[in-house]
Amino acid sequence: MTKKDIKDFSIDGLKTLMEERGLKRYRAPQLLKWLYQAGVSSFEEMSNFKKELRTTFDADFYIGQLKILKKQVSSDGCEKFLLELADGTSVESVIIPDDGRNTLCLSTQVGCKMGCHFCLTAKQGFTRDLTIGEILNQVLIAKNDIAPERLTNIVFMGMGEPLLNLENLIAVIDILKDDNAFGMSSRRITVSTCGMAPQLIELCERTDVAVAVSLNATDDETRSKIMPVNKRFPIHELLDACRNLPLKKRARITFEYVLIGGVNDSLDNAKKLAKLLTGMKCKVNLIPFNAHHELKFKAPTKEAVKEFQTHLLENNYTAILRASRGNDISAACGQLKGLS
Ligand code: SAH
């Protein structure tokens, strides 16, 4: 039998695994503590398990780790990690410090299959989903880097479309929230999607994390041109799903809107956006397009951004302009890429 990574088990999976070894299911938290709080790299270190048990664990499982191939620090304090996976592929994750908070931006896939034309990750194509352990190891590396208590927020906005790796994503969220592991509040965890409507509904039925939807256009023609997913889930279908999400009482959806010069950044677009979102409990994050020589689009002008934001504000929307972060080390939105 080939050994399995013990970090690839969900909380329920770990409970079953304990049971199969003649132990009580409630001892699974002890495993979680060793793996995610102590961050051990061998079963030998799990001193409250009998020697015999540690030996059988060791025979059946290994404790997966990621290798840091490169760490870059931006002039604005962002840190980007290039991480090697066991099969030689790689992903990136970014720590973004801001106003006393430290947000970790996680990757969920090697590459991406959504093909958004303004995104560099899409250019690299899709290789595979990340496992539960590979996603959680990004968190362990970040915690180790900045001290555990300083990691305040998690966003699933790195490489890949998180909702296409839904089962692993939900297992990861459960472990992030569990007090025996990372103990994070669900308010501090945000999943961002390009608009996979059915999976978004399922995510909100099964977890209570915050959600962000990359809208990026106000009519189907434009959106389909820059985001192929729109052909499957056009704007009205996506927004209908958003309106009916089973969210907690005060929860608001975040709509991300990448402003691309001459494509979706006119005052007319701002007016259409304000109309589209009427009556929705939401806020809008405006992200000026991050240019890259491999991408054919251009950044919006400062004036266009200002005018766009002002229109939303005047119509009583919360509209936050996202300062581009980590640009000098290609760590900004849509710039993450493994080795290819
Ligand atoms: N697949 C998910 C999460 C990854 S992308 C999603 O689509 O939401 C995270 C955010 O970066 C998205 O809002 C996306 O629209 C934005 N983005 C992608 N490329 C960008 C670029 N070149 N400049 C600015 N934002 C970009």
Tab-separated table of C-alpha atoms and ligand atoms in Angstrom:
chain	number	residue	atom	x	y	z
A	1	MET	CA	0.000	0.000	0.000
A	2	THR	CA	1.358	3.432	-0.842
A	3	LYS	CA	1.405	5.853	2.045
A	4	LYS	CA	-1.180	8.640	2.184
A	5	ASP	CA	-0.667	12.188	3.407
A	6	ILE	CA	-2.462	12.386	6.750
A	7	LYS	CA	-3.102	16.096	6.077
A	8	ASP	CA	-5.373	15.108	3.190
A	9	PHE	CA	-8.061	13.909	5.609
A	10	SER	CA	-11.109	15.980	6.554
A	11	ILE	CA	-12.029	16.205	10.235
A	12	ASP	CA	-14.582	13.436	9.729
A	13	GLY	CA	-11.996	11.405	7.845
A	14	LEU	CA	-9.616	11.672	10.781
A	15	LYS	CA	-12.345	10.556	13.194
A	16	THR	CA	-13.025	7.471	11.070
A	17	LEU	CA	-9.336	6.780	10.824
A	18	MET	CA	-9.089	6.771	14.641
A	19	GLU	CA	-12.058	4.442	14.869
A	20	GLU	CA	-10.503	2.021	12.384
A	21	ARG	CA	-7.538	1.784	14.714
A	22	GLY	CA	-9.716	0.892	17.683
A	23	LEU	CA	-9.569	4.391	19.177
A	24	LYS	CA	-12.391	6.738	20.087
A	25	ARG	CA	-13.462	9.232	17.415
A	26	TYR	CA	-13.073	12.046	19.927
A	27	ARG	CA	-9.318	11.535	19.918
A	28	ALA	CA	-9.127	13.051	16.433
A	29	PRO	CA	-8.611	16.571	17.922
A	30	GLN	CA	-5.309	15.344	19.358
A	31	LEU	CA	-4.191	14.598	15.816
A	32	LEU	CA	-5.395	18.010	14.622
A	33	LYS	CA	-3.399	19.725	17.371
A	34	TRP	CA	-0.192	17.939	16.467
A	35	LEU	CA	-0.591	18.562	12.774
A	36	TYR	CA	-1.816	22.165	12.722
A	37	GLN	CA	-0.887	23.755	16.052
A	38	ALA	CA	2.407	22.045	16.825
A	39	GLY	CA	3.088	21.602	13.095
A	40	VAL	CA	4.999	18.351	13.624
A	41	SER	CA	6.732	16.613	10.753
A	42	SER	CA	6.823	13.082	12.209
A	43	PHE	CA	4.460	10.762	14.077
A	44	GLU	CA	7.264	10.107	16.541
A	45	GLU	CA	6.666	13.573	18.029
A	46	MET	CA	3.031	12.800	18.907
A	47	SER	CA	3.883	11.958	22.493
A	48	ASN	CA	0.357	11.419	23.815
A	49	PHE	CA	-0.171	8.502	21.399
A	50	LYS	CA	1.138	5.052	22.347
A	51	LYS	CA	4.365	3.990	20.675
A	52	GLU	CA	2.557	1.142	18.905
A	53	LEU	CA	0.009	3.535	17.399
A	54	ARG	CA	2.712	5.926	16.228
A	55	THR	CA	4.429	3.016	14.477
A	56	THR	CA	1.263	1.937	12.656
A	57	PHE	CA	0.539	5.538	11.666
A	58	ASP	CA	4.031	5.793	10.317
A	59	ALA	CA	3.557	2.605	8.292
A	60	ASP	CA	0.377	3.877	6.623
A	61	PHE	CA	0.807	7.638	6.392
A	62	TYR	CA	3.261	10.448	5.932
A	63	ILE	CA	2.996	14.104	7.018
A	64	GLY	CA	3.146	16.217	3.864
A	65	GLN	CA	5.232	19.395	3.728
A	66	LEU	CA	5.753	22.002	1.036
A	67	LYS	CA	9.152	23.207	0.030
A	68	ILE	CA	9.721	26.971	-0.133
A	69	LEU	CA	11.479	27.497	-3.459
A	70	LYS	CA	11.532	31.261	-3.171
A	71	LYS	CA	10.345	34.024	-0.872
A	72	GLN	CA	10.113	37.582	-2.150
A	73	VAL	CA	9.341	40.668	-0.101
A	74	SER	CA	7.690	43.650	-1.778
A	75	SER	CA	8.547	47.264	-0.988
A	76	ASP	CA	5.029	47.572	0.497
A	77	GLY	CA	5.577	44.624	2.863
A	78	CYS	CA	3.758	41.905	0.876
A	79	GLU	CA	5.504	38.567	0.939
A	80	LYS	CA	5.160	36.066	-1.864
A	81	PHE	CA	6.063	32.395	-1.538
A	82	LEU	CA	6.779	30.086	-4.435
A	83	LEU	CA	6.056	26.603	-3.107
A	84	GLU	CA	6.974	23.259	-4.566
A	85	LEU	CA	4.496	20.386	-4.355
A	86	ALA	CA	5.434	16.713	-4.080
A	87	ASP	CA	4.995	16.104	-7.829
A	88	GLY	CA	7.362	18.925	-8.768
A	89	THR	CA	4.611	21.428	-9.719
A	90	SER	CA	4.395	24.712	-7.841
A	91	VAL	CA	2.002	27.383	-6.594
A	92	GLU	CA	2.263	30.801	-5.002
A	93	SER	CA	0.698	32.352	-1.918
A	94	VAL	CA	0.926	35.910	-0.623
A	95	ILE	CA	0.841	37.537	2.813
A	96	ILE	CA	-0.625	41.044	2.611
A	97	PRO	CA	-0.044	43.273	5.669
A	98	ASP	CA	-2.545	46.102	6.058
A	99	ASP	CA	-3.459	48.281	9.030
A	100	GLY	CA	-2.487	45.751	11.684
A	101	ARG	CA	-4.079	42.899	9.777
A	102	ASN	CA	-2.235	40.200	7.878
A	103	THR	CA	-4.219	38.554	5.112
A	104	LEU	CA	-3.056	35.349	3.509
A	105	CYS	CA	-4.061	34.830	-0.118
A	106	LEU	CA	-4.258	31.093	-0.838
A	107	SER	CA	-4.071	29.065	-4.037
A	108	THR	CA	-6.468	26.149	-4.527
A	109	GLN	CA	-5.331	24.789	-7.900
A	110	VAL	CA	-2.122	24.454	-9.905
A	111	GLY	CA	-3.024	26.866	-12.701
A	112	CYS	CA	-6.653	27.531	-13.594
A	113	LYS	CA	-9.113	26.336	-16.229
A	114	MET	CA	-11.441	29.348	-16.244
A	115	GLY	CA	-9.492	31.234	-18.909
A	116	CYS	CA	-10.228	34.842	-17.830
A	117	HIS	CA	-8.361	36.874	-20.423
A	118	PHE	CA	-7.031	39.494	-18.013
A	119	CYS	CA	-5.502	36.992	-15.595
A	120	LEU	CA	-1.978	35.673	-15.765
A	121	THR	CA	-2.749	32.453	-13.892
A	122	ALA	CA	-5.179	31.524	-16.688
A	123	LYS	CA	-2.376	31.836	-19.259
A	124	GLN	CA	-0.569	28.973	-17.617
A	125	GLY	CA	-3.543	26.604	-18.102
A	126	PHE	CA	-4.748	23.993	-15.655
A	127	THR	CA	-2.683	21.199	-14.156
A	128	ARG	CA	-4.621	19.885	-11.152
A	129	ASP	CA	-6.530	20.593	-7.948
A	130	LEU	CA	-4.578	21.088	-4.756
A	131	THR	CA	-5.165	18.541	-2.000
A	132	ILE	CA	-6.442	19.477	1.456
A	133	GLY	CA	-2.920	19.152	2.844
A	134	GLU	CA	-1.361	21.293	0.132
A	135	ILE	CA	-3.789	24.138	0.847
A	136	LEU	CA	-3.336	23.906	4.624
A	137	ASN	CA	0.440	23.739	4.301
A	138	GLN	CA	0.339	27.205	2.710
A	139	VAL	CA	-1.278	28.401	5.948
A	140	LEU	CA	1.321	26.638	8.106
A	141	ILE	CA	4.131	28.254	6.124
A	142	ALA	CA	2.594	31.709	6.535
A	143	LYS	CA	2.009	31.207	10.259
A	144	ASN	CA	5.562	30.101	10.679
A	145	ASP	CA	6.786	33.133	8.804
A	146	ILE	CA	4.904	35.879	10.647
A	147	ALA	CA	4.029	34.174	13.979
A	148	PRO	CA	0.710	32.332	14.356
A	149	GLU	CA	-1.236	35.047	16.169
A	150	ARG	CA	-0.459	37.631	13.524
A	151	LEU	CA	-2.252	35.832	10.727
A	152	THR	CA	-5.692	37.439	10.927
A	153	ASN	CA	-7.496	36.810	7.626
A	154	ILE	CA	-7.607	34.235	4.851
A	155	VAL	CA	-8.776	34.873	1.314
A	156	PHE	CA	-9.107	32.187	-1.345
A	157	MET	CA	-8.049	34.522	-4.128
A	158	GLY	CA	-4.779	33.034	-5.287
A	159	MET	CA	-4.261	30.656	-8.171
A	160	GLY	CA	-7.287	28.702	-9.358
A	161	GLU	CA	-11.054	28.701	-9.022
A	162	PRO	CA	-11.747	27.542	-5.452
A	163	LEU	CA	-15.308	26.396	-6.195
A	164	LEU	CA	-14.031	23.872	-8.733
A	165	ASN	CA	-12.175	22.214	-5.861
A	166	LEU	CA	-15.223	22.349	-3.606
A	167	GLU	CA	-14.900	19.216	-1.469
A	168	ASN	CA	-11.284	19.985	-0.551
A	169	LEU	CA	-12.155	23.661	-0.026
A	170	ILE	CA	-14.922	22.807	2.450
A	171	ALA	CA	-12.696	20.325	4.309
A	172	VAL	CA	-10.000	23.032	4.539
A	173	ILE	CA	-12.488	25.614	5.842
A	174	ASP	CA	-13.664	23.172	8.543
A	175	ILE	CA	-10.063	22.702	9.699
A	176	LEU	CA	-9.322	26.453	9.560
A	177	LYS	CA	-12.323	27.048	11.840
A	178	ASP	CA	-11.722	24.182	14.269
A	179	ASP	CA	-10.396	25.288	17.664
A	180	ASN	CA	-8.118	22.259	17.771
A	181	ALA	CA	-6.477	23.374	14.545
A	182	PHE	CA	-6.402	27.016	13.371
A	183	GLY	CA	-9.407	28.354	15.319
A	184	MET	CA	-10.256	31.077	12.810
A	185	SER	CA	-13.603	32.814	12.766
A	186	SER	CA	-15.571	32.321	9.547
A	187	ARG	CA	-15.939	36.114	9.274
A	188	ARG	CA	-12.217	36.242	8.594
A	189	ILE	CA	-12.315	33.733	5.750
A	190	THR	CA	-13.380	34.820	2.260
A	191	VAL	CA	-13.869	32.635	-0.805
A	192	SER	CA	-13.721	34.396	-4.167
A	193	THR	CA	-15.287	32.932	-7.302
A	194	CYS	CA	-15.402	33.914	-10.953
A	195	GLY	CA	-19.093	33.012	-10.843
A	196	MET	CA	-19.774	29.279	-10.583
A	197	ALA	CA	-23.386	29.823	-9.466
A	198	PRO	CA	-24.444	26.306	-8.372
A	199	GLN	CA	-21.244	25.699	-6.422
A	200	LEU	CA	-21.551	29.114	-4.778
A	201	ILE	CA	-24.997	28.172	-3.485
A	202	GLU	CA	-23.641	24.855	-2.225
A	203	LEU	CA	-20.717	26.566	-0.475
A	204	CYS	CA	-23.098	28.886	1.376
A	205	GLU	CA	-25.343	25.984	2.350
A	206	ARG	CA	-22.439	24.040	3.796
A	207	THR	CA	-20.278	26.799	5.353
A	208	ASP	CA	-20.742	30.319	6.691
A	209	VAL	CA	-17.637	32.003	5.275
A	210	ALA	CA	-17.730	35.360	3.492
A	211	VAL	CA	-18.071	35.260	-0.281
A	212	ALA	CA	-16.758	37.456	-3.071
A	213	VAL	CA	-17.887	37.307	-6.689
A	214	SER	CA	-15.726	38.582	-9.535
A	215	LEU	CA	-18.296	40.400	-11.637
A	216	ASN	CA	-15.981	42.542	-13.766
A	217	ALA	CA	-18.549	43.670	-16.350
A	218	THR	CA	-22.104	44.956	-16.588
A	219	ASP	CA	-23.347	43.318	-19.793
A	220	ASP	CA	-23.108	39.748	-21.048
A	221	GLU	CA	-21.310	40.620	-24.240
A	222	THR	CA	-18.386	42.267	-22.445
A	223	ARG	CA	-18.308	39.736	-19.629
A	224	SER	CA	-18.299	36.764	-22.006
A	225	LYS	CA	-15.438	38.365	-23.912
A	226	ILE	CA	-13.212	38.673	-20.853
A	227	MET	CA	-14.578	35.784	-18.746
A	228	PRO	CA	-15.618	32.639	-20.667
A	229	VAL	CA	-17.497	31.363	-17.559
A	230	ASN	CA	-20.179	33.946	-18.393
A	231	LYS	CA	-21.377	31.790	-21.281
A	232	ARG	CA	-22.339	29.106	-18.762
A	233	PHE	CA	-23.619	31.395	-16.034
A	234	PRO	CA	-24.623	34.754	-17.506
A	235	ILE	CA	-24.951	37.860	-15.354
A	236	HIS	CA	-28.671	37.592	-14.533
A	237	GLU	CA	-28.320	33.946	-13.496
A	238	LEU	CA	-25.290	34.696	-11.351
A	239	LEU	CA	-26.949	37.683	-9.670
A	240	ASP	CA	-30.149	35.702	-9.089
A	241	ALA	CA	-28.075	33.083	-7.320
A	242	CYS	CA	-26.390	35.847	-5.272
A	243	ARG	CA	-29.720	37.363	-4.269
A	244	ASN	CA	-30.911	34.009	-2.952
A	245	LEU	CA	-27.790	32.869	-1.137
A	246	PRO	CA	-28.480	31.490	2.343
A	247	LEU	CA	-26.296	34.080	4.072
A	248	LYS	CA	-26.205	34.992	7.736
A	249	LYS	CA	-28.383	37.962	8.690
A	250	ARG	CA	-25.897	40.766	8.415
A	251	ALA	CA	-23.597	39.193	5.845
A	252	ARG	CA	-22.877	41.141	2.690
A	253	ILE	CA	-21.574	39.749	-0.583
A	254	THR	CA	-18.484	41.416	-1.983
A	255	PHE	CA	-18.500	42.080	-5.705
A	256	GLU	CA	-15.067	42.432	-7.214
A	257	TYR	CA	-14.795	44.587	-10.277
A	258	VAL	CA	-11.485	44.697	-12.130
A	259	LEU	CA	-11.393	48.036	-13.949
A	260	ILE	CA	-9.821	47.523	-17.373
A	261	GLY	CA	-8.995	50.628	-19.425
A	262	GLY	CA	-11.502	51.149	-22.253
A	263	VAL	CA	-13.234	47.802	-21.627
A	264	ASN	CA	-15.480	48.147	-18.565
A	265	ASP	CA	-14.449	51.372	-16.833
A	266	SER	CA	-16.796	54.046	-18.245
A	267	LEU	CA	-19.307	56.109	-16.284
A	268	ASP	CA	-22.004	54.274	-18.216
A	269	ASN	CA	-20.630	50.988	-16.842
A	270	ALA	CA	-20.746	52.429	-13.311
A	271	LYS	CA	-24.392	53.397	-13.836
A	272	LYS	CA	-25.246	49.922	-15.107
A	273	LEU	CA	-23.440	48.337	-12.162
A	274	ALA	CA	-25.373	50.462	-9.670
A	275	LYS	CA	-28.618	49.310	-11.345
A	276	LEU	CA	-27.632	45.650	-11.476
A	277	LEU	CA	-26.876	45.536	-7.764
A	278	THR	CA	-30.036	47.350	-6.664
A	279	GLY	CA	-31.449	45.982	-3.425
A	280	MET	CA	-28.556	43.654	-2.813
A	281	LYS	CA	-26.745	43.560	0.556
A	282	CYS	CA	-23.289	43.990	-0.860
A	283	LYS	CA	-20.124	46.005	-1.167
A	284	VAL	CA	-17.998	46.592	-4.219
A	285	ASN	CA	-14.229	46.175	-4.398
A	286	LEU	CA	-12.773	48.070	-7.318
A	287	ILE	CA	-9.465	46.623	-8.516
A	288	PRO	CA	-7.598	48.624	-11.149
A	289	PHE	CA	-6.274	46.128	-13.715
A	290	ASN	CA	-2.695	45.062	-12.986
A	291	ALA	CA	-0.879	45.204	-16.271
A	292	HIS	CA	1.613	42.579	-17.368
A	293	HIS	CA	3.465	42.289	-20.667
A	294	GLU	CA	1.832	38.920	-21.369
A	295	LEU	CA	-1.653	40.468	-21.087
A	296	LYS	CA	-3.077	42.658	-23.827
A	297	PHE	CA	-5.245	44.942	-21.676
A	298	LYS	CA	-4.380	48.291	-20.164
A	299	ALA	CA	-4.888	49.833	-16.749
A	300	PRO	CA	-7.686	52.398	-16.306
A	301	THR	CA	-6.805	56.080	-15.927
A	302	LYS	CA	-6.929	57.602	-12.437
A	303	GLU	CA	-9.788	59.831	-13.594
A	304	ALA	CA	-11.853	56.892	-14.848
A	305	VAL	CA	-11.359	55.052	-11.553
A	306	LYS	CA	-12.353	58.128	-9.544
A	307	GLU	CA	-15.451	58.769	-11.640
A	308	PHE	CA	-16.503	55.109	-11.429
A	309	GLN	CA	-16.091	54.993	-7.668
A	310	THR	CA	-17.781	58.350	-7.123
A	311	HIS	CA	-20.891	57.212	-8.989
A	312	LEU	CA	-21.189	54.116	-6.793
A	313	LEU	CA	-20.641	56.151	-3.618
A	314	GLU	CA	-23.251	58.697	-4.666
A	315	ASN	CA	-25.682	55.841	-5.079
A	316	ASN	CA	-25.005	54.704	-1.522
A	317	TYR	CA	-22.866	51.699	-2.284
A	318	THR	CA	-19.804	50.849	-0.234
A	319	ALA	CA	-17.195	51.003	-2.977
A	320	ILE	CA	-13.627	50.388	-1.888
A	321	LEU	CA	-10.713	51.043	-4.160
A	322	ARG	CA	-8.234	48.229	-3.738
A	323	ALA	CA	-4.740	49.605	-3.832
A	324	SER	CA	-2.591	47.337	-5.932
A	325	ARG	CA	-0.270	45.455	-3.591
A	326	GLY	CA	2.960	43.621	-4.192
A	327	ASN	CA	3.202	44.778	-7.790
A	328	ASP	CA	6.995	44.932	-7.806
A	329	ILE	CA	7.214	41.198	-7.094
A	330	SER	CA	4.238	40.160	-9.280
A	331	ALA	CA	2.160	39.348	-6.222
A	332	ALA	CA	-0.889	41.447	-7.157
A	333	CYS	CA	-4.329	40.102	-8.160
A	334	GLY	CA	-4.145	37.972	-11.258
A	335	GLN	CA	-0.354	37.889	-11.319
A	336	LEU	CA	0.281	34.632	-9.484
A	337	LYS	CA	1.923	31.889	-11.409
A	338	GLY	CA	3.913	28.786	-10.511
A	339	LEU	CA	6.945	27.681	-12.424
A	340	SER	CA	6.006	26.564	-15.918
B	1	SAH	N1	-10.911	32.427	-9.354
B	1	SAH	C1	-11.289	33.304	-8.297
B	1	SAH	C2	-10.130	33.743	-7.417
B	1	SAH	C3	-8.838	34.131	-8.087
B	1	SAH	S1	-8.746	35.681	-8.905
B	1	SAH	C4	-12.015	34.518	-8.869
B	1	SAH	O1	-12.070	34.651	-10.088
B	1	SAH	O2	-12.567	35.294	-8.098
B	1	SAH	C5	-8.841	36.905	-7.656
B	1	SAH	C6	-9.286	38.262	-8.166
B	1	SAH	O3	-8.257	38.852	-8.997
B	1	SAH	C7	-10.538	38.213	-9.042
B	1	SAH	O4	-11.460	39.186	-8.620
B	1	SAH	C8	-10.022	38.566	-10.427
B	1	SAH	O5	-11.035	39.175	-11.199
B	1	SAH	C9	-8.861	39.486	-10.114
B	1	SAH	N2	-7.863	39.613	-11.168
B	1	SAH	C10	-7.423	38.667	-12.007
B	1	SAH	N3	-6.487	39.166	-12.844
B	1	SAH	C11	-6.311	40.465	-12.517
B	1	SAH	C12	-5.475	41.527	-13.012
B	1	SAH	N4	-4.605	41.309	-13.988
B	1	SAH	N5	-5.579	42.744	-12.435
B	1	SAH	C13	-6.448	42.936	-11.396
B	1	SAH	N6	-7.241	41.988	-10.895
B	1	SAH	C14	-7.184	40.755	-11.453
